[in-house]
Short mmCIF file of C-alpha atoms in Angstrom, two decimals:
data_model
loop_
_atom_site.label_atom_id
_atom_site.label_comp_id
_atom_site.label_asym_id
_atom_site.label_seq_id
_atom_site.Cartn_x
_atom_site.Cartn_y
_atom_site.Cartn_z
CA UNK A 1 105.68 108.27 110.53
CA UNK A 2 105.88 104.40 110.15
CA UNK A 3 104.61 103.77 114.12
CA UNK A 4 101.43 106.61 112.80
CA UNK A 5 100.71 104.68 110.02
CA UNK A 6 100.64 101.65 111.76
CA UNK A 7 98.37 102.89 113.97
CA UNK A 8 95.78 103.98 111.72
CA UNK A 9 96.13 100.28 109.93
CA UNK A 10 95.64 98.54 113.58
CA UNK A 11 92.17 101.01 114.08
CA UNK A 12 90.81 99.48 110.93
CA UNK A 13 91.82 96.14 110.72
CA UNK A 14 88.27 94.98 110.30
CA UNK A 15 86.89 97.68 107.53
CA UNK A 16 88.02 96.03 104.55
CA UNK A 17 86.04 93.84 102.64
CA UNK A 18 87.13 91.06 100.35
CA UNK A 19 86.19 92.23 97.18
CA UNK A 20 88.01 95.29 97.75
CA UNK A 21 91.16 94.54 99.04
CA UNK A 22 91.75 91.15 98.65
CA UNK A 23 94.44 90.66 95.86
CA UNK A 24 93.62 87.69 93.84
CA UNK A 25 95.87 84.05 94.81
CA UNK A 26 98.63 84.18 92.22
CA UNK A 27 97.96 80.39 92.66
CA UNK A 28 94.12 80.91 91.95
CA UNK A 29 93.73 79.89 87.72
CA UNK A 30 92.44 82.84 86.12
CA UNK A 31 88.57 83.77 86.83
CA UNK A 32 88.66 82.78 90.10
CA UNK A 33 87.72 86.08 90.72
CA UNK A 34 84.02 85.98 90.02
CA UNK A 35 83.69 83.92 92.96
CA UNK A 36 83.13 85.00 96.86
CA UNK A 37 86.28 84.94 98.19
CA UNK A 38 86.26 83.09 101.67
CA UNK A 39 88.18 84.59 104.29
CA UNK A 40 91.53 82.20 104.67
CA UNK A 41 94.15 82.37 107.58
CA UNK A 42 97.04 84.38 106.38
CA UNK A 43 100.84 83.06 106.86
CA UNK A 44 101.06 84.79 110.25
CA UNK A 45 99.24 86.43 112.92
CA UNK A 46 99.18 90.04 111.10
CA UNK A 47 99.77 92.39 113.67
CA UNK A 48 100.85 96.55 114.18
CA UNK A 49 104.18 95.30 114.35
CA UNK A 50 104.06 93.17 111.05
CA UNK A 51 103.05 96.55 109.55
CA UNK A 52 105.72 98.29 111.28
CA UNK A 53 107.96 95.86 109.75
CA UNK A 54 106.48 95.60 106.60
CA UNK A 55 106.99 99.64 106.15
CA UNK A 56 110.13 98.82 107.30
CA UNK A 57 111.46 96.98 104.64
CA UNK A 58 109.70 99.16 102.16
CA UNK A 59 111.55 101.86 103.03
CA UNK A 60 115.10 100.93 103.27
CA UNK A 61 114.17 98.94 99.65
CA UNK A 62 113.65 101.84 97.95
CA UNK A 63 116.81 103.48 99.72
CA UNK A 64 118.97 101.34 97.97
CA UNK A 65 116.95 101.48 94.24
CA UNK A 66 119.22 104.40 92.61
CA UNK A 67 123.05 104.06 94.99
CA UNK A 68 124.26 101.92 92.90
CA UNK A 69 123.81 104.27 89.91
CA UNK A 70 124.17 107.69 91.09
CA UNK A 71 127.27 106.53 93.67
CA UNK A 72 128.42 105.63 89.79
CA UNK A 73 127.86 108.88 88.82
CA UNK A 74 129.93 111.03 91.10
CA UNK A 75 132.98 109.11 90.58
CA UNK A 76 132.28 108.84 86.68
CA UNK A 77 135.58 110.28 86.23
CA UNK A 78 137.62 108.55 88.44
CA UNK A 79 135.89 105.05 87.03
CA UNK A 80 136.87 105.77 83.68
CA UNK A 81 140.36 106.69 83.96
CA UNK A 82 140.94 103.66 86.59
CA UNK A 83 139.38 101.29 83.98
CA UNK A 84 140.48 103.00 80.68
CA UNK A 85 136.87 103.95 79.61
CA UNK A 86 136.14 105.93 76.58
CA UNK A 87 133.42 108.44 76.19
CA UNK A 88 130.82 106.21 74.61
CA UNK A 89 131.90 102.97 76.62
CA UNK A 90 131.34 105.01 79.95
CA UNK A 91 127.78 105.69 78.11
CA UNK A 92 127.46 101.89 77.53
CA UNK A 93 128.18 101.99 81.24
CA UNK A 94 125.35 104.90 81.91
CA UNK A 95 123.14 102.87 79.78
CA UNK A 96 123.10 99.20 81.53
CA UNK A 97 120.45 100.21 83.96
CA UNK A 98 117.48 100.66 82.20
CA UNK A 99 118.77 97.51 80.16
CA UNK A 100 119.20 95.38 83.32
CA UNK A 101 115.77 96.74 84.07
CA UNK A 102 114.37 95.96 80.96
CA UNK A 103 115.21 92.23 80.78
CA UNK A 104 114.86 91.12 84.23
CA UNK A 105 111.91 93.40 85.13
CA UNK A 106 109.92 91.59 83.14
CA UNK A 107 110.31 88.38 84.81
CA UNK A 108 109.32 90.30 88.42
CA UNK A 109 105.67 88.70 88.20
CA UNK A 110 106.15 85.30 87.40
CA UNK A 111 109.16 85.19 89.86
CA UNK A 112 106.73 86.43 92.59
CA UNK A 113 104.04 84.30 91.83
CA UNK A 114 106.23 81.33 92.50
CA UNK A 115 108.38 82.46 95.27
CA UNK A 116 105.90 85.47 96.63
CA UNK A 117 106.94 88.94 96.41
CA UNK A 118 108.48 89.27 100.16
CA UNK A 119 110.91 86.55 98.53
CA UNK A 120 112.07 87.96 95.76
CA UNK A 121 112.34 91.42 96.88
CA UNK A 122 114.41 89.94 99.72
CA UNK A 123 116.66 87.72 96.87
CA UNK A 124 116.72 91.38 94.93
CA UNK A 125 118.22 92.98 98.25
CA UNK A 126 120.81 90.25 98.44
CA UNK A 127 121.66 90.68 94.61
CA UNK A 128 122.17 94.19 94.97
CA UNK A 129 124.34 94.03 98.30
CA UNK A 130 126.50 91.46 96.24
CA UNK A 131 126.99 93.59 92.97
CA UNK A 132 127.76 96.45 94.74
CA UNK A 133 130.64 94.35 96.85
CA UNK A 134 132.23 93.03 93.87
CA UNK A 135 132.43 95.46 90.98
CA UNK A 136 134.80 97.66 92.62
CA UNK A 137 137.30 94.74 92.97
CA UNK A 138 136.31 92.77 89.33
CA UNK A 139 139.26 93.72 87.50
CA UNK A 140 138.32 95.77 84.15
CA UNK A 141 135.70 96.79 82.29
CA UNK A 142 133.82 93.21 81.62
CA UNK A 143 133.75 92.58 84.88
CA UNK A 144 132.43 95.57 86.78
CA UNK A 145 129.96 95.49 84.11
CA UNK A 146 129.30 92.04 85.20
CA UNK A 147 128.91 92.88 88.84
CA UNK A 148 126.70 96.10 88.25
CA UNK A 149 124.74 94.17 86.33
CA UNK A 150 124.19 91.75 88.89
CA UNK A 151 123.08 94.54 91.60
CA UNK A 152 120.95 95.99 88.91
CA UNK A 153 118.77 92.48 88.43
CA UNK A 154 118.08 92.96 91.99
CA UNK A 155 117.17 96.69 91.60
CA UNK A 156 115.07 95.86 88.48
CA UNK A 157 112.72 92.54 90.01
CA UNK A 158 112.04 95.02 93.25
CA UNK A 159 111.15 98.00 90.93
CA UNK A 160 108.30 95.68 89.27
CA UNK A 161 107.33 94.61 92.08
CA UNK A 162 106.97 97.69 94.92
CA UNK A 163 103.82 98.92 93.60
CA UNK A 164 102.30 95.21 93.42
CA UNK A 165 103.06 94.85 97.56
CA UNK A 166 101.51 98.46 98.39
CA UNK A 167 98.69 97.62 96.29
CA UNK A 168 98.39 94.23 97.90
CA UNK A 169 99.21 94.60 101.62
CA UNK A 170 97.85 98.51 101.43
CA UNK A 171 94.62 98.02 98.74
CA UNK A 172 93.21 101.60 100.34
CA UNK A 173 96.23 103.60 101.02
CA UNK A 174 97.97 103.49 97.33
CA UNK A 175 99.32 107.08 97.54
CA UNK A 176 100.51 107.04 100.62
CA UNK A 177 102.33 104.50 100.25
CA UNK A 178 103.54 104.80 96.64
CA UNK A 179 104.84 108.96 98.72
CA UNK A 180 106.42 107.21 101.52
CA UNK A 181 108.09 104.67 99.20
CA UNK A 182 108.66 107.21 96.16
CA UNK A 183 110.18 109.49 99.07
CA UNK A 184 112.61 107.30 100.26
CA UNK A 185 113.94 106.30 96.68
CA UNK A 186 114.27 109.79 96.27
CA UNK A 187 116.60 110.05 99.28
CA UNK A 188 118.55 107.42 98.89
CA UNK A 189 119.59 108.59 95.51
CA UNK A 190 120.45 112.12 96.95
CA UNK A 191 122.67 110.95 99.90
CA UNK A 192 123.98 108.37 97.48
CA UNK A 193 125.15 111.61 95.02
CA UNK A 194 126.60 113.83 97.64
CA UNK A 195 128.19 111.35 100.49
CA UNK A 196 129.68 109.08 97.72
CA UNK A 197 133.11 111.62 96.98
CA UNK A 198 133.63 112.61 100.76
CA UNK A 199 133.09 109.26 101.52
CA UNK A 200 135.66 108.39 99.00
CA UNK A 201 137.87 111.10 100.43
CA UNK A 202 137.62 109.58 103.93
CA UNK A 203 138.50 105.99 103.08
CA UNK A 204 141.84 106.98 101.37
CA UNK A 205 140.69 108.43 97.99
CA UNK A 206 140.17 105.41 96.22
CA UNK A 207 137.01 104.92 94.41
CA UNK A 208 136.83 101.58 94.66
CA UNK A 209 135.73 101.55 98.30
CA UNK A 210 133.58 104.79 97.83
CA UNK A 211 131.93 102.69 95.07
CA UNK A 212 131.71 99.52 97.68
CA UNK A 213 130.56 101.22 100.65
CA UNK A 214 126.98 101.20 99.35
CA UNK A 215 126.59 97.52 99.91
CA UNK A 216 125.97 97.99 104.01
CA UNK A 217 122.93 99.89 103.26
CA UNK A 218 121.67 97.18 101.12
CA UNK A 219 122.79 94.09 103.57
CA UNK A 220 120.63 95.99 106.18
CA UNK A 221 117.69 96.07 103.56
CA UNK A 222 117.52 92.31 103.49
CA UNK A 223 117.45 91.87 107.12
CA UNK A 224 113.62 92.67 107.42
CA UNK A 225 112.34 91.19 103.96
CA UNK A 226 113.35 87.69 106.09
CA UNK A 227 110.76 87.81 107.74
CA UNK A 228 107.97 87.67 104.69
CA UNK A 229 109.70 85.28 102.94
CA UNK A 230 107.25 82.79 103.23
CA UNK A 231 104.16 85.11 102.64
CA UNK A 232 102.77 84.27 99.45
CA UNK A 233 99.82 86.15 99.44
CA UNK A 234 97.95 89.18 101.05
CA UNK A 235 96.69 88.66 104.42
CA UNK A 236 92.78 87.63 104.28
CA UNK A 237 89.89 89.84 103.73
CA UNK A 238 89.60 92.19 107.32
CA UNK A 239 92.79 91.84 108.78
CA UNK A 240 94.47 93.69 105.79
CA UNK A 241 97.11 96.58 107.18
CA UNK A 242 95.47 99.32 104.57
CA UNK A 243 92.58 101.82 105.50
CA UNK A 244 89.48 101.07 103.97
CA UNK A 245 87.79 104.58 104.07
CA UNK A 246 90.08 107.39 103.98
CA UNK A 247 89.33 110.65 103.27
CA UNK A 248 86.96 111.54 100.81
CA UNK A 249 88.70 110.92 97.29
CA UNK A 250 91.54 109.99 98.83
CA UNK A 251 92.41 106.52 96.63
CA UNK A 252 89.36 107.14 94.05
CA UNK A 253 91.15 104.25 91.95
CA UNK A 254 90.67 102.07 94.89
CA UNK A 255 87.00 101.97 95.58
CA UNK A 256 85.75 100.46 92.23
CA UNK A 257 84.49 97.18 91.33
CA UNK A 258 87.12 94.71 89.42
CA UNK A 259 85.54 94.53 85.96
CA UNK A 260 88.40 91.91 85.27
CA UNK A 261 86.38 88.98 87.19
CA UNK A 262 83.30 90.19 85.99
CA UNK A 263 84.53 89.86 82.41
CA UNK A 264 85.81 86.64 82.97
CA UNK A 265 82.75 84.91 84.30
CA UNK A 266 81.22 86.67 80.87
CA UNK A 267 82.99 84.61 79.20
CA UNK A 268 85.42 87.30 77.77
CA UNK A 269 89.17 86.49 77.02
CA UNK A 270 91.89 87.06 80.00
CA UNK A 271 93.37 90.70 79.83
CA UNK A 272 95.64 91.09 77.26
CA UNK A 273 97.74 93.97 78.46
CA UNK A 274 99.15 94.79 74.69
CA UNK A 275 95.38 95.57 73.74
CA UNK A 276 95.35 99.29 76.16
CA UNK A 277 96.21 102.49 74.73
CA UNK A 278 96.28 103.65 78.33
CA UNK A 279 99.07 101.17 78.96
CA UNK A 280 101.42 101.40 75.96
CA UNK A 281 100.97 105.85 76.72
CA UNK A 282 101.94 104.90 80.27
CA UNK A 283 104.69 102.74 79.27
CA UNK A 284 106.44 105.51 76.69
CA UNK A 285 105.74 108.04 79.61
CA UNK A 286 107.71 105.79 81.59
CA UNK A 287 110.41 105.12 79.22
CA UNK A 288 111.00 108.81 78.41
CA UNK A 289 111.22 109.81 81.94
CA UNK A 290 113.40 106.73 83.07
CA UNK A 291 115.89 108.28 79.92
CA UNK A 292 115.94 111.85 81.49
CA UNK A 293 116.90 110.60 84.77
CA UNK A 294 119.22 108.10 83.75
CA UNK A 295 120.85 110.88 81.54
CA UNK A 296 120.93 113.13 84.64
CA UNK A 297 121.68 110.30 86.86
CA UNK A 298 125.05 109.50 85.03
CA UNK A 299 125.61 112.77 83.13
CA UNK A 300 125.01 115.79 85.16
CA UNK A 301 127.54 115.96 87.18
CA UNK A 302 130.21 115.86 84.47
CA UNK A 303 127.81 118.63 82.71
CA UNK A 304 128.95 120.61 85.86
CA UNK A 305 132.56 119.40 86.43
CA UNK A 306 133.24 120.46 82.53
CA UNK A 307 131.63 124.19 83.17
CA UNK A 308 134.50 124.71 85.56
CA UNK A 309 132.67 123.25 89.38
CA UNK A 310 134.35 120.94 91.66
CA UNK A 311 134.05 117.46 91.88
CA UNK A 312 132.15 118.13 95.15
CA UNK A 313 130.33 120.50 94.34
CA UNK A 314 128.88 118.66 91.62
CA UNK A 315 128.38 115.69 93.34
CA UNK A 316 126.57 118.45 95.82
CA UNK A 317 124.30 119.59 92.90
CA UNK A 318 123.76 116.38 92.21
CA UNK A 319 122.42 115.51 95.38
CA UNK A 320 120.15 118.77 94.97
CA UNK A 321 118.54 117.42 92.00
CA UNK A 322 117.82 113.79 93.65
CA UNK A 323 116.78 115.54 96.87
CA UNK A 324 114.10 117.35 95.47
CA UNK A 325 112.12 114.30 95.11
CA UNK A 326 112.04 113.72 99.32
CA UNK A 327 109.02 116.37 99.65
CA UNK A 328 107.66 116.17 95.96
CA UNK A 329 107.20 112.16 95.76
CA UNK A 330 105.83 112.22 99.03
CA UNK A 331 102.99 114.91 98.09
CA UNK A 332 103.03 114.30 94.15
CA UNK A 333 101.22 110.67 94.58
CA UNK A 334 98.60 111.90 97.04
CA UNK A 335 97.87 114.76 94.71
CA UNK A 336 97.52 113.01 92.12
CA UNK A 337 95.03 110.17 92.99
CA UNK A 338 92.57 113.05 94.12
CA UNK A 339 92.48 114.16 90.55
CA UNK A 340 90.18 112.38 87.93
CA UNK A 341 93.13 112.89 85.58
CA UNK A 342 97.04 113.48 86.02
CA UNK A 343 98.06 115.61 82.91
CA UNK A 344 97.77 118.77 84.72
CA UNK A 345 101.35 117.32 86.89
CA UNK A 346 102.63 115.81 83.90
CA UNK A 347 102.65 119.36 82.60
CA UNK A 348 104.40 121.29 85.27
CA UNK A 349 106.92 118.88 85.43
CA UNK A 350 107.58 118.98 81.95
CA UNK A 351 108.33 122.83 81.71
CA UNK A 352 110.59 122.49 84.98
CA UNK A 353 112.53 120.17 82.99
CA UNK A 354 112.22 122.53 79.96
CA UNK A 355 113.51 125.65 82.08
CA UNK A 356 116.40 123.34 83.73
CA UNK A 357 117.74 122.40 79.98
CA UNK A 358 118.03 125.40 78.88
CA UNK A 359 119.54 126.43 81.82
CA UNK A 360 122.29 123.85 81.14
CA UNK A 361 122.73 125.56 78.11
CA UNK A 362 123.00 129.04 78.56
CA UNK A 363 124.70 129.25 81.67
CA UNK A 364 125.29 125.89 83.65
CA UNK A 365 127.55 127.33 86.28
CA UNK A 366 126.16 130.49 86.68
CA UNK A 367 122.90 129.55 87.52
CA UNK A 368 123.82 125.76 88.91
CA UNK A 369 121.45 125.45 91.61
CA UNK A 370 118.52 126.80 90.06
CA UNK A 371 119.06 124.47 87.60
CA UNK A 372 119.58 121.37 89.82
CA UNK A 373 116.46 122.47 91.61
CA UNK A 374 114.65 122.38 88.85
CA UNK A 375 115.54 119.90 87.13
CA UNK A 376 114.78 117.71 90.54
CA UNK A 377 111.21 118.58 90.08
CA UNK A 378 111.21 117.67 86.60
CA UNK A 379 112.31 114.02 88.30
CA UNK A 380 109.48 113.98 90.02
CA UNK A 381 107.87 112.30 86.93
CA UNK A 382 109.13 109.08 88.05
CA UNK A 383 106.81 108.91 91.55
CA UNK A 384 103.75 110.10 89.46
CA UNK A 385 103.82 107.25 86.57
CA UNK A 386 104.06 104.54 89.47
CA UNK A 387 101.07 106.46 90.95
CA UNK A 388 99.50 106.16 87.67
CA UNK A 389 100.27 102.48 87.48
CA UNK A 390 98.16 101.72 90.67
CA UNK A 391 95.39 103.88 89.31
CA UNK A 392 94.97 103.10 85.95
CA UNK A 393 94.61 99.10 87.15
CA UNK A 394 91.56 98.17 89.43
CA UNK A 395 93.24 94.10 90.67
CA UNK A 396 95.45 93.35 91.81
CA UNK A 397 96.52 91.21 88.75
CA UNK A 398 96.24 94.33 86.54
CA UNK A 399 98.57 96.37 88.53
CA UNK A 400 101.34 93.10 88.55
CA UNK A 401 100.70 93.31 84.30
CA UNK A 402 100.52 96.93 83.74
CA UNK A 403 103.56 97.52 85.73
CA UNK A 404 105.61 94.74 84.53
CA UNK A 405 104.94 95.80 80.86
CA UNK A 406 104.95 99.77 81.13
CA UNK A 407 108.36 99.42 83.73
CA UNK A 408 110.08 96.81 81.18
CA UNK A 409 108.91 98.58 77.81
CA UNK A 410 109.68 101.90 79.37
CA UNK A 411 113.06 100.87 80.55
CA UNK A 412 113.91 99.19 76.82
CA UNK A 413 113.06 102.50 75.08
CA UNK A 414 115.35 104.06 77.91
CA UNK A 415 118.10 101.99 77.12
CA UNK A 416 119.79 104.76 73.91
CA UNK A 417 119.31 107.62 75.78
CA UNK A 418 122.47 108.07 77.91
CA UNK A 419 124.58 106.14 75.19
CA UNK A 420 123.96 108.91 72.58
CA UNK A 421 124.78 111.46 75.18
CA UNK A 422 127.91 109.56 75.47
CA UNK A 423 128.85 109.87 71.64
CA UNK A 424 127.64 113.11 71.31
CA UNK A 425 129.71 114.57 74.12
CA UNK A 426 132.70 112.63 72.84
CA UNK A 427 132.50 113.63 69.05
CA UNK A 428 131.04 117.31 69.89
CA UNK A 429 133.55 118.22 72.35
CA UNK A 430 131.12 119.70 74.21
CA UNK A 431 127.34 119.87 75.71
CA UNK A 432 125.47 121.94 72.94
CA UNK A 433 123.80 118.68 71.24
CA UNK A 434 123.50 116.30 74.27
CA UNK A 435 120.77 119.22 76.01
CA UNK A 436 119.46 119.68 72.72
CA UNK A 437 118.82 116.11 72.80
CA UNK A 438 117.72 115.88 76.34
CA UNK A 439 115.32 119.07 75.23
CA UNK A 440 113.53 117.51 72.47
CA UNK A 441 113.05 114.19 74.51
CA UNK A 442 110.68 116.07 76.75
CA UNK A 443 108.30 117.32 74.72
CA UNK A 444 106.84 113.98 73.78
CA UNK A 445 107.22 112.98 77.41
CA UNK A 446 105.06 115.47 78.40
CA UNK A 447 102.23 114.43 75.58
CA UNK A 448 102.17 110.76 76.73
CA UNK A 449 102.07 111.69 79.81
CA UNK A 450 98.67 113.54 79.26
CA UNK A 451 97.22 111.14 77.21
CA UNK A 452 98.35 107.92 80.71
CA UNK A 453 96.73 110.68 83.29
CA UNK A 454 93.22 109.90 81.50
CA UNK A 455 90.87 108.65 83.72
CA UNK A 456 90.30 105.08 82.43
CA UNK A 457 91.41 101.67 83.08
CA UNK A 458 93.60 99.21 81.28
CA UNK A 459 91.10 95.83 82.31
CA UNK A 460 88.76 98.14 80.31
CA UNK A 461 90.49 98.44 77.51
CA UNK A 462 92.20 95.35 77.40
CA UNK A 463 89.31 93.34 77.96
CA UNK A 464 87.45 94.21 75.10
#
């Protein structure tokens, strides 16, 4: 797939235009835009094989996005009886990640405008091969929270900052390559979920080096990411690696103007990213979906374990559940950016989720892989709001803003989710009112999600 996309990018290497795909120069001052942008010799001599490489280290990025939190939660058990963990610290535990994506996502866009994005996802590679290393061998619970949260910074800058590099190094090819990427997140949080136990098993039953393990993947991750390092900026107008004319409504958010520049050499204030309703929905439809799969990320397998399955087998349905999203994010973001508005998904998915809860409920080892299924495609919500972050933002600027703010605001309103479904299982004794919680947390998901699928952009509204 990665030598057929590269093929297609070296055929139209010269159908791009500047004003279409040329991100604006995070060192440009702001309304620089309104200007003709002359063509400038990029870092390097852009070639099939920089794409190659640049798809490259796309994909094994997103591989390692979720190990380091669903590896987590197939040993849940085993974590919290080697460290002494009580029911709501081990959802303190399930709760860090949206945290650590919270506070450091947020710095993701003025870390790449200083370094460049190929640097910092690179540093976040290293970060994350590093945490995942040491927690296992920190010595109690301070310091594998230390260490996680160290692998999670690295998670959290490169989350922020995916859909900025497909937007700038592939300006006509945004679902594509928000599928491709969204794909292989999805799979590396399955394989994650059901290799972590046998794994375990095979390296002497230990958790700690079934926990460890997941640090080659991300070592290899860095490897390629060297090589743009020093690539600060998109490569110039015509030699970009994106199609310029796909098929007909392929990326419709991709072939209109950039009312951003246009407003600035108005005279009209710089986009205040605050000022969108489109971005604050898209930013609650974000957080409420990042708290349903963090809550299934860390939780679901014990939801199983309890009803009487094997530790296995759960980590198995697990895996089922993150799987789902291999097919689904790969055909969800294409989908979507043919349709003038996204609510019609954001539905679907919601009642998928709706049907899995309730299948938790009612019976959740009877009807366990039904309900994993399902419950997958309810994931699947996750692909389609960063699909909606590259469409509801026409710059390049506006997609580094609108996904800095809905990923970090999202990811803060995230962060009590899988805590109170650590206090309620603990002081329930049982599952009854963490679904019930999970339940009710969907229904608004699903309304904000309508109202982010609106076909409208935030330099609109922002601008104003």
């Amino acid at each position: 797939m990665m030598g057929l996309m590269a093929s297609d990018e070296t055929r139209t290497l010269t159908s791009t235009t500047a004003v279409s795909t040329a991100a604006p120069d995070a060192r440009e001052p702001e309304g620089a835009g309104e200007r003709a942008v002359p063509e400038r010799p990029s870092t390097r001599a852009w070639t099939a094989w920089t794409t190659r490489l640049l798809v490259l280290g796309i994909v094994l990025a997103a591989l390692n996005l979720r190990p380091a939190i669903t590896s987590l939660g197939a040993l849940l058990e085993e974590v919290r009886d080697g460290l002494g963990m009580s029911g709501s610290v081990a959802g303190l535990l399930t709760s860090v990640p949206p945290l650590c994506f919270a506070v450091f996502g947020v710095t993701a866009p003025r870390l790449a405008r200083r370094f460049g994005p190929g640097a910092v996802v690179c540093a976040g590679m290293a970060a994350i091969a590093a945490g995942l290393l040491i927690r296992p061998y920190a010595g109690g619970t301070p310091g594998f929270l230390a260490a996680s949260a160290l692998a999670l910074m690295g998670i959290a800058v490169s989350n922020v900052l995916m859909p900025v590099i497909v937007k700038r190094w592939f300006p006509d090819r945004v679902g594509s390559m928000t599928g491709l990427y969204s794909m292989a997140l999805a799979f590396g949080t399955s394989i994650a979920a059901a290799a972590t136990v046998p794994l375990t098993d095979a390296l002497g039953g230990h958790w700690q080096p079934g926990l460890a393990v997941w640090a080659v993947l991300a070592v290899a991750a860095v490897l390629p990411w060297l090589a743009f390092i020093r690539d600060r900026e998109a490569p110039p107008a015509g030699h970009a690696p994106g199609r310029a004319a796909g098929p007909a409504g392929e990326e419709r958010a991709e072939a209109r103007p950039e009312p951003q520049a246009a407003g600035q050499a108005a005279g009209q204030p710089a986009l205040r990213i605050t000022r969108s309703r489109t971005a604050w929905a898209l930013a609650v439809f974000f957080g409420l979906q990042a708290t349903a799969a963090y809550i299934t990320m860390g939780w679901m397998a014990q939801i199983f374990r309890d009803a009487g399955v094997s530790a296995g087998t759960s980590g198995l349905l697990l895996a089922v559940t993150m799987v789902m999203g291999v097919p689904l994010a790969f055909v969800i973001p294409r989908v979507a950016t043919r349709l003038p508005h996204q609510g019609p998904i954001v539905l679907v998915l919601g009642v998928c989720g709706l049907a899995g809860y309730a299948g938790l409920y009612l019976a959740p080892a009877g009807g366990a892989w039904v309900w994993a299924v399902l419950l997958g495609v309810s994931n699947c919500a996750f692909p389609l709001a960063l699909t909606m972050v590259g469409m509801r933002a026409r710059t390049g600027t506006g997609v580094a803003q609108l996904s800095a703010f809905a990923q970090s605001t999202g990811y803060l309103i995230s962060i009590p989710g899988p805590l109170l479904v650590g206090v309620l299982y603990q002081h329930s004794g049982g599952w009854g009112l963490p679904i019930a919680l999970m339940t009710a947390l969907m229904v608004p998901q699903m309304v904000v999600g309508v109202l982010a699928g609106r076909d409208r952009t935030v330099e609109d509204e922002a601008g104003r």
